[in-house]
């Protein structure tokens, strides 16, 4: 399988700046001299992914900031290792679109980023180049940043309701699961559909991530409609993005696609109620 796409957007004597639609697309192609910009949310799970690769700076999407500041919870994690990190302002860029985040504006930055000249309101393009002045990165082991388990929330004769934090777990599943509904801690941007549709699920629930520019936090909905997959999103302020247990236990539906609506799923339902409707 070919690597997921990443894009070089700047290079000078100090290092390189790359973009990708998902933080989890970055791999050994980036390293200690590089700054990475992703269309993912800037939570512990996604920023922790970048820290594990040893990059020198990281920028992602604020995703509505959301409950308990979960959408930017990766910034203090990066700070604990002295790594500059920032998040673009939610409405300045499209979720799941690295190029759009690269063209967005900084909404949040950790103290290390601020010491390197990053400022709120600054173009992300400028902030990323300032981060190239940071010391070379080191690979950090952040075991607790992401929960890579597949949780089974309910088992019924009609199928199971399961959950996971994000794309790496979904792409680890090798066989379709046509009897299952999956609850995801990520957003409903386009990257989600790439990994959900091959699984032929009974339904999927993720977060709206503050919706973002052009309602990009829900951009997978039309794709799921075309594939006949019920999909719903919980509101960013009702559950912590990146935390599937929070999405399952606390999430309240803010938006649904047409197929989910046909199953009786409605805004205002809990994630649990919506998942059970999808299961049938």
CSV table of C-alpha atoms in Angstrom, one decimal, residues 11 41 43 66 70 75 92 109 150 160 181 205 209 223 271 274:
chain,number,residue,atom,x,y,z
A,11,UNK,CA,12.5,24.2,2.6
A,41,UNK,CA,-7.4,18.5,15.5
A,43,UNK,CA,-5.5,17.2,20.8
A,66,UNK,CA,-14.5,22.2,22.6
A,70,UNK,CA,-9.7,19.1,24.2
A,75,UNK,CA,-0.3,22.1,23.0
A,92,UNK,CA,-9.9,30.1,9.4
A,109,UNK,CA,0.1,28.7,20.7
A,150,UNK,CA,-11.1,-1.1,20.0
A,160,UNK,CA,-22.1,-4.5,18.3
A,181,UNK,CA,-21.6,0.7,14.5
A,205,UNK,CA,-20.6,8.6,15.0
A,209,UNK,CA,-15.0,19.6,15.7
A,223,UNK,CA,-19.8,10.7,1.0
A,271,UNK,CA,-24.5,9.4,21.1
A,274,UNK,CA,-28.1,7.5,18.0
